[in-house]
Coordinates of C-alpha atoms and ligand atoms in Angstrom, one line a residue:
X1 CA 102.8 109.4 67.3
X2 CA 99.5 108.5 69.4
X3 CA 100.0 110.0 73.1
X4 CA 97.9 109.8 75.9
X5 CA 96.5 111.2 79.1
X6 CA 95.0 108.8 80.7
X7 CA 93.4 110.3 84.7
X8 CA 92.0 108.0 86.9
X9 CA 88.8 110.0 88.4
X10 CA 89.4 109.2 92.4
X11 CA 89.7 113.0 92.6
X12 CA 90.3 116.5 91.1
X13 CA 93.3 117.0 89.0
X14 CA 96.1 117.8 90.6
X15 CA 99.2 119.6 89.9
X16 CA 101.3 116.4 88.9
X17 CA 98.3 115.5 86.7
X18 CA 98.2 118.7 84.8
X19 CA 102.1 118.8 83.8
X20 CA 101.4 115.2 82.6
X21 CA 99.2 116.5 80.1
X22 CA 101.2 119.0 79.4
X23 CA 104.1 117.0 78.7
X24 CA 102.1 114.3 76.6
X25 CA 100.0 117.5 75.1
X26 CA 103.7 119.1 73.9
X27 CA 104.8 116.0 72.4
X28 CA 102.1 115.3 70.7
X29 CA 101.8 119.4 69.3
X30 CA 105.5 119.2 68.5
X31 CA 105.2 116.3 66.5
X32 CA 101.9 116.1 64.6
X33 CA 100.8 113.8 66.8
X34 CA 97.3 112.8 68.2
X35 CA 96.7 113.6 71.8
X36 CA 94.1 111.0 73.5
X37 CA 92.0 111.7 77.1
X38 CA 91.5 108.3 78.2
X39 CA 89.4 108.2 81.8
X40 CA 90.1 105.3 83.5
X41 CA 87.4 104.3 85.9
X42 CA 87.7 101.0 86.6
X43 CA 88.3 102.0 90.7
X44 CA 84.5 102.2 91.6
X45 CA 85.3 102.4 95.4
X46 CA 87.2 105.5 94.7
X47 CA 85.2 106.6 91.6
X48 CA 84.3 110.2 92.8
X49 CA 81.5 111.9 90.7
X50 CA 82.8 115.5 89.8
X51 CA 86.1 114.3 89.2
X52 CA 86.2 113.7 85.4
X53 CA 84.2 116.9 84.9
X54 CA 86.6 119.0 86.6
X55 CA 90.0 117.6 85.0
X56 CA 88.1 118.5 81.6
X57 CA 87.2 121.6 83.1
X58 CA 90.9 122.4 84.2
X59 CA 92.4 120.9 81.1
X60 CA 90.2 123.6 79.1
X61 CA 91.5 126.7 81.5
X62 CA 95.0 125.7 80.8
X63 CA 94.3 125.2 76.8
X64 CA 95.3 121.7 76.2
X65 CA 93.0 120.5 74.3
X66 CA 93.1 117.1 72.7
X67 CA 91.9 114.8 69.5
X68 CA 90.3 111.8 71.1
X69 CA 88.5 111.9 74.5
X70 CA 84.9 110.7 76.2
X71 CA 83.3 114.0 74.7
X72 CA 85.0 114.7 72.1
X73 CA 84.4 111.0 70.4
X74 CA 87.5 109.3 67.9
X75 CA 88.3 106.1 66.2
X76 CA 89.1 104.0 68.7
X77 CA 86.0 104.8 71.7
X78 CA 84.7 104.9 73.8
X79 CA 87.0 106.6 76.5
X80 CA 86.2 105.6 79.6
X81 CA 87.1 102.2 80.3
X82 CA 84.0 101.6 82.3
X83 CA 82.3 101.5 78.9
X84 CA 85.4 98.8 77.9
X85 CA 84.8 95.9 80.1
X86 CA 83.8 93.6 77.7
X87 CA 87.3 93.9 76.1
X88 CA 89.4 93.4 79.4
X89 CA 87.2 90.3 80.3
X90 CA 88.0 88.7 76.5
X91 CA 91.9 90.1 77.1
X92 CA 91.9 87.7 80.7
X93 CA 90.1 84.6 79.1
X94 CA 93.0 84.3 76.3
X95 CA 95.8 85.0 78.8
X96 CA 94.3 82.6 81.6
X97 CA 94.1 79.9 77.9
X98 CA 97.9 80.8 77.2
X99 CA 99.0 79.7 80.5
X100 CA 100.1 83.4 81.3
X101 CA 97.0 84.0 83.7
X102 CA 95.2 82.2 86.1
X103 CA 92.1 81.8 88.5
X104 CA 92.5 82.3 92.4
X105 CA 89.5 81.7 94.5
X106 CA 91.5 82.8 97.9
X107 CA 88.9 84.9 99.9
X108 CA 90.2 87.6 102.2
X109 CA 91.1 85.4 105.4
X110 CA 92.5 82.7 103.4
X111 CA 94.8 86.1 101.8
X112 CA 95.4 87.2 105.4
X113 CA 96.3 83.6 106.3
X114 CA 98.7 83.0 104.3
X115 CA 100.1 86.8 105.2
X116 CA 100.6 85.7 108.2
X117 CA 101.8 82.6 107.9
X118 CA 105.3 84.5 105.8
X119 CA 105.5 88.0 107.6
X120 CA 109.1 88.0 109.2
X121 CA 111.2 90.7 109.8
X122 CA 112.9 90.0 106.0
X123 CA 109.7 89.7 104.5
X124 CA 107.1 92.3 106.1
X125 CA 104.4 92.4 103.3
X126 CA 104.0 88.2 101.7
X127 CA 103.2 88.6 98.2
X128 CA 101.4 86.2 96.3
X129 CA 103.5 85.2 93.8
X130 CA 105.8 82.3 92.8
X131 CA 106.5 81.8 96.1
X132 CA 103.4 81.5 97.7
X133 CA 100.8 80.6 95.0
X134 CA 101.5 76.9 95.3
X135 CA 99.4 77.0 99.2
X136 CA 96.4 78.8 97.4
X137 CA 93.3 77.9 96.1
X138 CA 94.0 78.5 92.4
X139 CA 94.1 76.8 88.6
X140 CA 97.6 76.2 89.0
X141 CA 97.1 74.4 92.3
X142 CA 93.5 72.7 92.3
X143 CA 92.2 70.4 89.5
X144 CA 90.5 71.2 86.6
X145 CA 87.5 69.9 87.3
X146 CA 87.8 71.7 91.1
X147 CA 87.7 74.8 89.4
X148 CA 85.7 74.3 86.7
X149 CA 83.2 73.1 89.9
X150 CA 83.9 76.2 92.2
X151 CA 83.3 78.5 89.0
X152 CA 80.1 76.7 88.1
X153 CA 79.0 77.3 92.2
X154 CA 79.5 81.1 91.6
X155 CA 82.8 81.3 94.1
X156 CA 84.1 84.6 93.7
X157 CA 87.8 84.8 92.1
X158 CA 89.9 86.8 90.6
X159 CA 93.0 86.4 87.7
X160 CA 95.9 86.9 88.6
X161 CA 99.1 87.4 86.4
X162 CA 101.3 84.3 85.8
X163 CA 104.9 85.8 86.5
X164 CA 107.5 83.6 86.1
X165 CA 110.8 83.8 88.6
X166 CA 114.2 83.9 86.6
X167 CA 113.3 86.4 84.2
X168 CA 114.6 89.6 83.7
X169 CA 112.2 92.3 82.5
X170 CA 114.0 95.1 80.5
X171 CA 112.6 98.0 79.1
X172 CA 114.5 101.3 77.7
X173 CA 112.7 104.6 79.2
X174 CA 113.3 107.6 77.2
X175 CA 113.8 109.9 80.4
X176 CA 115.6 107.2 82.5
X177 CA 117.6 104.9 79.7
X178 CA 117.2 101.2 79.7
X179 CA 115.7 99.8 83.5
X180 CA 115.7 96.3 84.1
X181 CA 113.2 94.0 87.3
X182 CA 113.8 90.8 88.2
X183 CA 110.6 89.1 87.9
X184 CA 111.1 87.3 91.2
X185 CA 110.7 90.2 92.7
X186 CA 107.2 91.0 90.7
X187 CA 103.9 89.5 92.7
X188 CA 101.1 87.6 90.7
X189 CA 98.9 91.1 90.1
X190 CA 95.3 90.9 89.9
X191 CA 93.9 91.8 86.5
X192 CA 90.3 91.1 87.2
X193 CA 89.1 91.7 90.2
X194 CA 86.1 89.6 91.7
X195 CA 83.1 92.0 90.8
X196 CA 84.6 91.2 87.1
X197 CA 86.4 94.7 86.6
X198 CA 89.9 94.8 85.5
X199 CA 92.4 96.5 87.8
X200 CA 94.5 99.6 86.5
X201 CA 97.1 97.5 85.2
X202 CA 95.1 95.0 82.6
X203 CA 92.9 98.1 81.4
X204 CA 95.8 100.1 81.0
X205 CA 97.7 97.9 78.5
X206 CA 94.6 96.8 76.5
X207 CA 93.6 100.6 76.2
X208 CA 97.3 101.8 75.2
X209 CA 97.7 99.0 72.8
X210 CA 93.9 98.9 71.4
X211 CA 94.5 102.4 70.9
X212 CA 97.2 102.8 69.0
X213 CA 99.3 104.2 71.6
X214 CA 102.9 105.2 71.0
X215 CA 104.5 106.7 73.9
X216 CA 103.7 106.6 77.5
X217 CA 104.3 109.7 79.0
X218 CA 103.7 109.2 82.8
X219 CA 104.6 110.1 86.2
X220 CA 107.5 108.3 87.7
X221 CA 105.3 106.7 90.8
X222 CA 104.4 103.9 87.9
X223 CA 107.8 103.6 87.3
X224 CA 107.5 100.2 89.3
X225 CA 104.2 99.0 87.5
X226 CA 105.9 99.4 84.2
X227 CA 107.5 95.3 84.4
X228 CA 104.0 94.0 84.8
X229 CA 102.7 96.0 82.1
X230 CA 105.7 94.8 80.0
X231 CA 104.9 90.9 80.8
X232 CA 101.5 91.4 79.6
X233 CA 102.4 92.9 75.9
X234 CA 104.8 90.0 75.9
X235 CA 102.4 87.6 77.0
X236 CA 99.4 89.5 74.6
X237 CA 102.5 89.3 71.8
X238 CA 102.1 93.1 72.0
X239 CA 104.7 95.9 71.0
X240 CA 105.7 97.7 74.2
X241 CA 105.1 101.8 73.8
X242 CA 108.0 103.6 74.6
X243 CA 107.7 104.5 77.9
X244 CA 109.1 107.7 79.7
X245 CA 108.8 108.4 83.9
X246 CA 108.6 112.2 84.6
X247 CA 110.4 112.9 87.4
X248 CA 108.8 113.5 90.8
X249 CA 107.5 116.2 92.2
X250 CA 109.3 117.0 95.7
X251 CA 108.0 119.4 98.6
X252 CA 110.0 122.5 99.2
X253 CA 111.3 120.7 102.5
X254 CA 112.4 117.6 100.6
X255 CA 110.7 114.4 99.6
X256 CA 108.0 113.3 97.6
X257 CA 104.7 116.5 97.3
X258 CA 102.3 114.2 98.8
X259 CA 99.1 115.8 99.2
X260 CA 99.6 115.9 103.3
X261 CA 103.0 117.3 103.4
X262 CA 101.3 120.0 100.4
X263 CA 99.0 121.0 102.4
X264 CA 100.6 121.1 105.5
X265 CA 102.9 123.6 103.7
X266 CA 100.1 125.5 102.2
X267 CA 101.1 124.6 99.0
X268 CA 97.5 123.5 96.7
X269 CA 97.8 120.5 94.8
X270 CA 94.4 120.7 92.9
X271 CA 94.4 122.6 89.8
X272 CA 91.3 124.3 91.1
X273 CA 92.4 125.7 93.8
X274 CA 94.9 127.4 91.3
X275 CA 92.0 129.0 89.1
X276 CA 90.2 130.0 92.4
X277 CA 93.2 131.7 94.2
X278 CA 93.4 134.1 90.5
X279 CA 96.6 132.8 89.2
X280 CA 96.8 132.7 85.1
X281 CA 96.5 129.9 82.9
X282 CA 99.8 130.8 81.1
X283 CA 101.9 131.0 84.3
X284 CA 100.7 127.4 86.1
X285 CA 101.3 126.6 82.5
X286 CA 104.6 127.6 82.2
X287 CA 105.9 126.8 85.9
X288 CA 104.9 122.9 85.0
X289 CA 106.4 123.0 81.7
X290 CA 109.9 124.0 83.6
X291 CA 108.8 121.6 86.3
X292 CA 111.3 118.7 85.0
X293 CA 111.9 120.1 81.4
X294 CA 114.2 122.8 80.6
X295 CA 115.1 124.2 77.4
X296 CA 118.9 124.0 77.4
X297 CA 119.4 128.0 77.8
X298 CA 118.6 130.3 80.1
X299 CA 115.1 131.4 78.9
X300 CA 112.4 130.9 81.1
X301 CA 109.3 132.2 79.9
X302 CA 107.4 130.4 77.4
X303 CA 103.7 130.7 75.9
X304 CA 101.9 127.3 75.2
X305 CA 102.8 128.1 71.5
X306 CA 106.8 128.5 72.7
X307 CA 106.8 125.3 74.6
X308 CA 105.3 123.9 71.6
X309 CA 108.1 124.1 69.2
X310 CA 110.9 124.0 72.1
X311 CA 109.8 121.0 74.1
X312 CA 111.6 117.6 73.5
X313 CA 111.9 114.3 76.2
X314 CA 115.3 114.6 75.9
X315 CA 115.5 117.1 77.7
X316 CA 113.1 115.9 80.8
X317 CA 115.5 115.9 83.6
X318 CA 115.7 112.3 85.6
X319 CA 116.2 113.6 89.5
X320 CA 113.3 114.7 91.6
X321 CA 112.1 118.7 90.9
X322 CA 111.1 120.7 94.0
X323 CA 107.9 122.4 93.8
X324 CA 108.5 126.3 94.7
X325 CA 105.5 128.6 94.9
X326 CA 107.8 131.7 94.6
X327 CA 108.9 130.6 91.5
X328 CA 105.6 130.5 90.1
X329 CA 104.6 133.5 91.8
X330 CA 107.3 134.9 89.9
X331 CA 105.7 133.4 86.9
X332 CA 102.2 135.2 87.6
X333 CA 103.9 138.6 87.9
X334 CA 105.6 138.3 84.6
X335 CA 102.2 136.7 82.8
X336 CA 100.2 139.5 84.3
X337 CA 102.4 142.5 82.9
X338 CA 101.9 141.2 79.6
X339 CA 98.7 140.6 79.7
X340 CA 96.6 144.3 78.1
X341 CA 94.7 146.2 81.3
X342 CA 91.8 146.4 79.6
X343 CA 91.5 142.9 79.1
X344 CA 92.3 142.4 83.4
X345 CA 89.7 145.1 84.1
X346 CA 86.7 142.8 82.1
X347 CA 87.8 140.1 84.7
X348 CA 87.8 142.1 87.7
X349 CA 84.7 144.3 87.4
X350 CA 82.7 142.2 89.1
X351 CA 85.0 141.9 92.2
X352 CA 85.5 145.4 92.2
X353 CA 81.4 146.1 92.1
X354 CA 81.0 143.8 94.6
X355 CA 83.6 145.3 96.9
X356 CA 83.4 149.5 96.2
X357 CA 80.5 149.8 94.1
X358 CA 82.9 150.5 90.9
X359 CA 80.5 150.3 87.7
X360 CA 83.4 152.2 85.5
X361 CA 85.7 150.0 83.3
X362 CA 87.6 152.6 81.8
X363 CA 88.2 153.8 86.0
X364 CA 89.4 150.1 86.7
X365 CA 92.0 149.5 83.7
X366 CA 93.6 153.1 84.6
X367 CA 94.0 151.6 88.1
X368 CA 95.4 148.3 86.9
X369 CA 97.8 150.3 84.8
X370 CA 99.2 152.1 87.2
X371 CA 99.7 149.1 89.7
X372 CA 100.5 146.2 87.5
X373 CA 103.9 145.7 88.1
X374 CA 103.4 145.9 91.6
X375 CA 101.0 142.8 91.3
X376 CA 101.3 139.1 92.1
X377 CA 97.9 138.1 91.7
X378 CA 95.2 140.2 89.1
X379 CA 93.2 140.7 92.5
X380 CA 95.8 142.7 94.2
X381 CA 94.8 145.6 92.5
X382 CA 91.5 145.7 94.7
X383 CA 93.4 145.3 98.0
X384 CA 94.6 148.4 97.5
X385 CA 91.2 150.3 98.6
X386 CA 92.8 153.8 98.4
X387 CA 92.3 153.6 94.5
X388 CA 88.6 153.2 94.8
X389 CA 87.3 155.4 98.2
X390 CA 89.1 157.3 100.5
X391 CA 91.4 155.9 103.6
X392 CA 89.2 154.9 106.5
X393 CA 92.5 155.2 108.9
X394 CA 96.3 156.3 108.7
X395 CA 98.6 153.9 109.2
X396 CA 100.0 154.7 112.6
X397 CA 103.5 153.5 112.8
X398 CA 104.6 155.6 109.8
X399 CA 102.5 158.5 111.0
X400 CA 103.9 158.4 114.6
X401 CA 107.2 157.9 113.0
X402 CA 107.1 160.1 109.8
X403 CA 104.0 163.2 110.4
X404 CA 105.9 166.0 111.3
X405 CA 105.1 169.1 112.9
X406 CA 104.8 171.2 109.9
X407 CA 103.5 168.0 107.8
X408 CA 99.7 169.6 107.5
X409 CA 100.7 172.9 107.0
X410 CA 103.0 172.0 103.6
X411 CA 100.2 170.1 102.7
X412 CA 97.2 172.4 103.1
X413 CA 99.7 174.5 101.0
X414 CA 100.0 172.6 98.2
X415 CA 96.4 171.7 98.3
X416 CA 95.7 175.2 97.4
X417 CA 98.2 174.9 94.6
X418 CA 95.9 171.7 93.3
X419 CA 92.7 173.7 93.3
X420 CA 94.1 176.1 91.5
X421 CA 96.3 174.1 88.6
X422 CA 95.3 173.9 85.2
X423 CA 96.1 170.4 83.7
X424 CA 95.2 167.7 86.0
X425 CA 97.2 165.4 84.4
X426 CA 99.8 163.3 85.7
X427 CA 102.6 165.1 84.1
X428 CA 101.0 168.2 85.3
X429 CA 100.7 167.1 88.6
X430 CA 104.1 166.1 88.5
X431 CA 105.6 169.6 87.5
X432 CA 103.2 171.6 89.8
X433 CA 104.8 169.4 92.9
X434 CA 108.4 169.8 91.8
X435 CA 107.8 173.9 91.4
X436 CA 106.1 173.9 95.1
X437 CA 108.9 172.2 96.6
X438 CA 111.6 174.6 94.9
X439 CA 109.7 177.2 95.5
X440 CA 108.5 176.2 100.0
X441 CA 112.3 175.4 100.1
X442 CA 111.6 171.5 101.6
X443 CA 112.7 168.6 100.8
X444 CA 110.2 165.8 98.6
X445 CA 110.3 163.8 101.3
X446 CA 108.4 166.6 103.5
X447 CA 105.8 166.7 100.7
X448 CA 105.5 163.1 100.0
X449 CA 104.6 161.5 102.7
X450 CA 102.2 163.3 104.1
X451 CA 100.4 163.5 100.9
X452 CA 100.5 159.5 100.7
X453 CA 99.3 159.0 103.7
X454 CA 96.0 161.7 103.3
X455 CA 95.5 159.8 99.7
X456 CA 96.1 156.3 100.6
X457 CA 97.1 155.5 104.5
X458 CA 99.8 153.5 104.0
X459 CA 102.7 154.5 103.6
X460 CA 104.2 152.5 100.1
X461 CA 102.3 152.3 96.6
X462 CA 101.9 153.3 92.8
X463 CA 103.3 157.0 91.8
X464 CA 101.3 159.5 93.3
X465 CA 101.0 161.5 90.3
X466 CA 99.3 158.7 88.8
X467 CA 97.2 158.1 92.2
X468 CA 96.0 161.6 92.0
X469 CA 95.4 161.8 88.1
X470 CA 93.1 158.7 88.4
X471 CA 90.8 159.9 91.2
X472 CA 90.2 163.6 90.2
X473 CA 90.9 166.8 92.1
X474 CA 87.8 166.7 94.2
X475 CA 88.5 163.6 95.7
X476 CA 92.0 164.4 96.3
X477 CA 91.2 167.8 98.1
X478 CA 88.5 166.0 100.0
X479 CA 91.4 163.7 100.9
X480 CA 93.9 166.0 102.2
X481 CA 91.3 167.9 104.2
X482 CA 90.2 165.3 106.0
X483 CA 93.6 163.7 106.5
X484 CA 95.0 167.3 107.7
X485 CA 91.7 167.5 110.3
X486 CA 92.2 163.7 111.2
X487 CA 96.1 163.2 111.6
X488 CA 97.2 166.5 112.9
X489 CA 94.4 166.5 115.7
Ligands
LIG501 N1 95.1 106.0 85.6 C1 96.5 106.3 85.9 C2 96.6 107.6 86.7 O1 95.7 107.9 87.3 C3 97.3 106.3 84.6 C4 98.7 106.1 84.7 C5 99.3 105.9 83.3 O2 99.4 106.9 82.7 O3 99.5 104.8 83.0 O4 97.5 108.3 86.6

């Protein structure tokens, strides 16, 4: 099995991009196959020149690596099919010799002519094709010596794909079962285009076939390319790769996740924008692994590793999938718990320096402890401020509605307990509160909230026996004193 990923560098990878990879990258794990990157550049006027270094970059965050690629080298380079043009141009001459090609010299008016000349209400985009060829300035139409002539002047052309009406192009997809075009309905594609490049479509089948490729794992939007790309094995003599169409990737409001209607939903579609809004490799990961694959049971997350042995196409669903950030909120949260504090404290120093001066690690993975399963994102942790320097202001709703009249007396109370207790620990803490509360004869809640508020401001977060054991006794006297001067005044 020879697999491949094969971007087209008009941008940075986006989210459909990745779970291709993924898919192909599964396959080929699962199997013992060989994964290929295969850049294909052959677009110059949307060739965009940071692209290919980040969708190497973002493949690398989400650890799929593969065999063969432009960096990595292989058998069958180089892997950018700029560096391949010699090839396509050689794969044109021998189908324009075989009669399955030929040579149009129609320039953009004489295109828009005949346009023109066809566009009825039944037929609002003319095709050139079998149809329409016979008007144009082409090999089939003009003489031999007329081309010949007009190629020997320089007249730019391009070569266009001989499809014949009456056929019936069938190919079996391994996600959608056998799917069948009529090749009247197929226009006369360009494969090279007049500054000599090949288009998508010739590259593509060279490069899969010169390369050994077995299976075409793809996104469904090339569903409709796939007839042309199966005339041109035939007409090469070529095996045809077994091909399977991923399914689409709908919006949360219903059709196709175009990059508009993403945005316009706030919903990212570049990988990037992933990594720089903090969410974890293994949860983008394993959202686009469930993202038209499921595993048959109601397990839902899976490591790299797990997807490894449990993926198959069989199991690639056919419908459309819609895209639902909760979900992989969801998937965050659970990647994030199992990730070690320590290791989430390394990450975050530097974003907690920057923002409260916090040079202590050992300080920064207590915190994390005590708020990770409160967390979405790693950064959360440093929204909540109270765990690194004291409340600037009380949140007054729940102050108005909650600060009772004897609220800073309990608590000046018990702050005389803290200065006085002997394990500052949060089990101590814990016990020391209880016995105050038995012993003033109020309820927790009397207790409770004014203490969160003086330590934090707001009034929800993490255990405050933990809150109190992380930042010390001096700060939380210097808290409640100043809470107790602030609030009740
Ligand atoms: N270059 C195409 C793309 O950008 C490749 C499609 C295919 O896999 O054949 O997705």
């Amino acid at each position: 099995m020879r697999v491949r990923f094969a971007p087209s560098p008009t941008g940075y990878l986006h989210i459909g991009g990745l779970r291709t990879a993924l898919y192909n990258f599964l396959l080929a794990r699962r199997h013992g196959g060989t994964f290929v990157l295969r850049i294909e550049d052959t677009d110059r006027s949307r060739f965009v020149e940071d692209a290919e270094q980040d969708i190497l970059e973002m493949l690398r965050w989400a650890g799929i690596t593969y065999d063969e690629g432009p960096i990595t080298g292989g058998d069958f380079g180089p892997y950018r099919q700029s560096e391949r043009s010699a090839r396509y141009a050689e794969v044109a001459a021998q189908l324009v010799k075989s009669g399955n090609a030929y040579v149009a010299f129609d320039d953009d008016d004489a295109l828009e002519a005949m346009r023109s000349r066809h566009r009825s209400e039944n037929n609002p985009n003319p095709r050139y094709d079998h149809t329409t060829r016979g008007e144009m300035q082409n090999s089939l139409t003009l003489s031999a010596d007329a081309v010949d002539q007009l190629l020997s002047e320089g007249v730019p052309h391009v070569i266009r794909l001989n499809v014949r009406p009456g056929e019936t192009v069938v190919f079996s997809d391994a996600v959608r079962g056998e799917v069948r075009f009529e090749s009247a309905t197929i226009d006369d594609q360009v494969l090279i285009k007049s500054d000599g490049l090949p288009t998508y479509h010739l590259a593509n089948i060279v490069d899969d076939h010169d390369m050994g490729i077995t299976h075409v794992i793809r996104g469904e939007e090339w569903l409709p390319s796939t007839p042309k790309h199966v005339l041109l094995y035939q007409a090469m003599g070529w095996d045809v790769p077994t091909m399977a169409h991923l399914p689409l990737i709908l919006s949360p409001t219903g059709g196709k996740l175009s990059k508009r209607n993403a945005e316009k939903q706030g919903i990212p579609v570049s990988v990037s924008q992933y990594v720089e809004a903090g969410y974890e490799p293994e949860a983008l990961v394993n959202f686009l692994a469930l993202l038209g694959w499921n595993p048959g049971d109601e397990r839902e997350v899976f490591s790299l590793a797990d997807l490894t042995t449990a993926f198959s196409l069989e199991r690639v669903g056919q419908s459309g999938v819609q895209f639902d950030l909760q979900k992989l909120n969801w998937f965050n949260e659970q990647w994030l718990r199992s990730k070690a504090s320590s290791q989430l404290a390394t990450r975050l120093l530097p974003q907690a320096r920057a923002a409260f001066g916090c040079e202590d690690e050992a300080y920064l993975e207590q915190a994390i402890d005590m708020m990770k399963e409160r967390m979405t994102m790693a950064a959360d942790v440093l929204d909540a401020s109270y765990l690194f320097k004291a409340p600037e202001s009380y949140d007054e709703k729940a102050v108005s509605k909650r600060w009772k009249a004897n609220s800073s007396e309990v608590l000046s109370a018990f702050a005389v307990v803290l200065s006085e207790l002997d394990a500052w620990s949060e089990q101590g803490l814990e016990v020391s509160l209880k016995a105050f509360i038995d012993a003033q004869g109020v309820g927790m809640g009397a207790l409770m909230f004014p203490l969160r508020m003086a330590l934090s401001g707001v009034g929800g977060g993490p255990s405050l026996y933990a809150l109190m054991a992380l930042i010390g006794r001096e700060e939380t006297l210097s808290r409640i004193k100043r809470a107790v001067l602030t609030i009740a005044t």
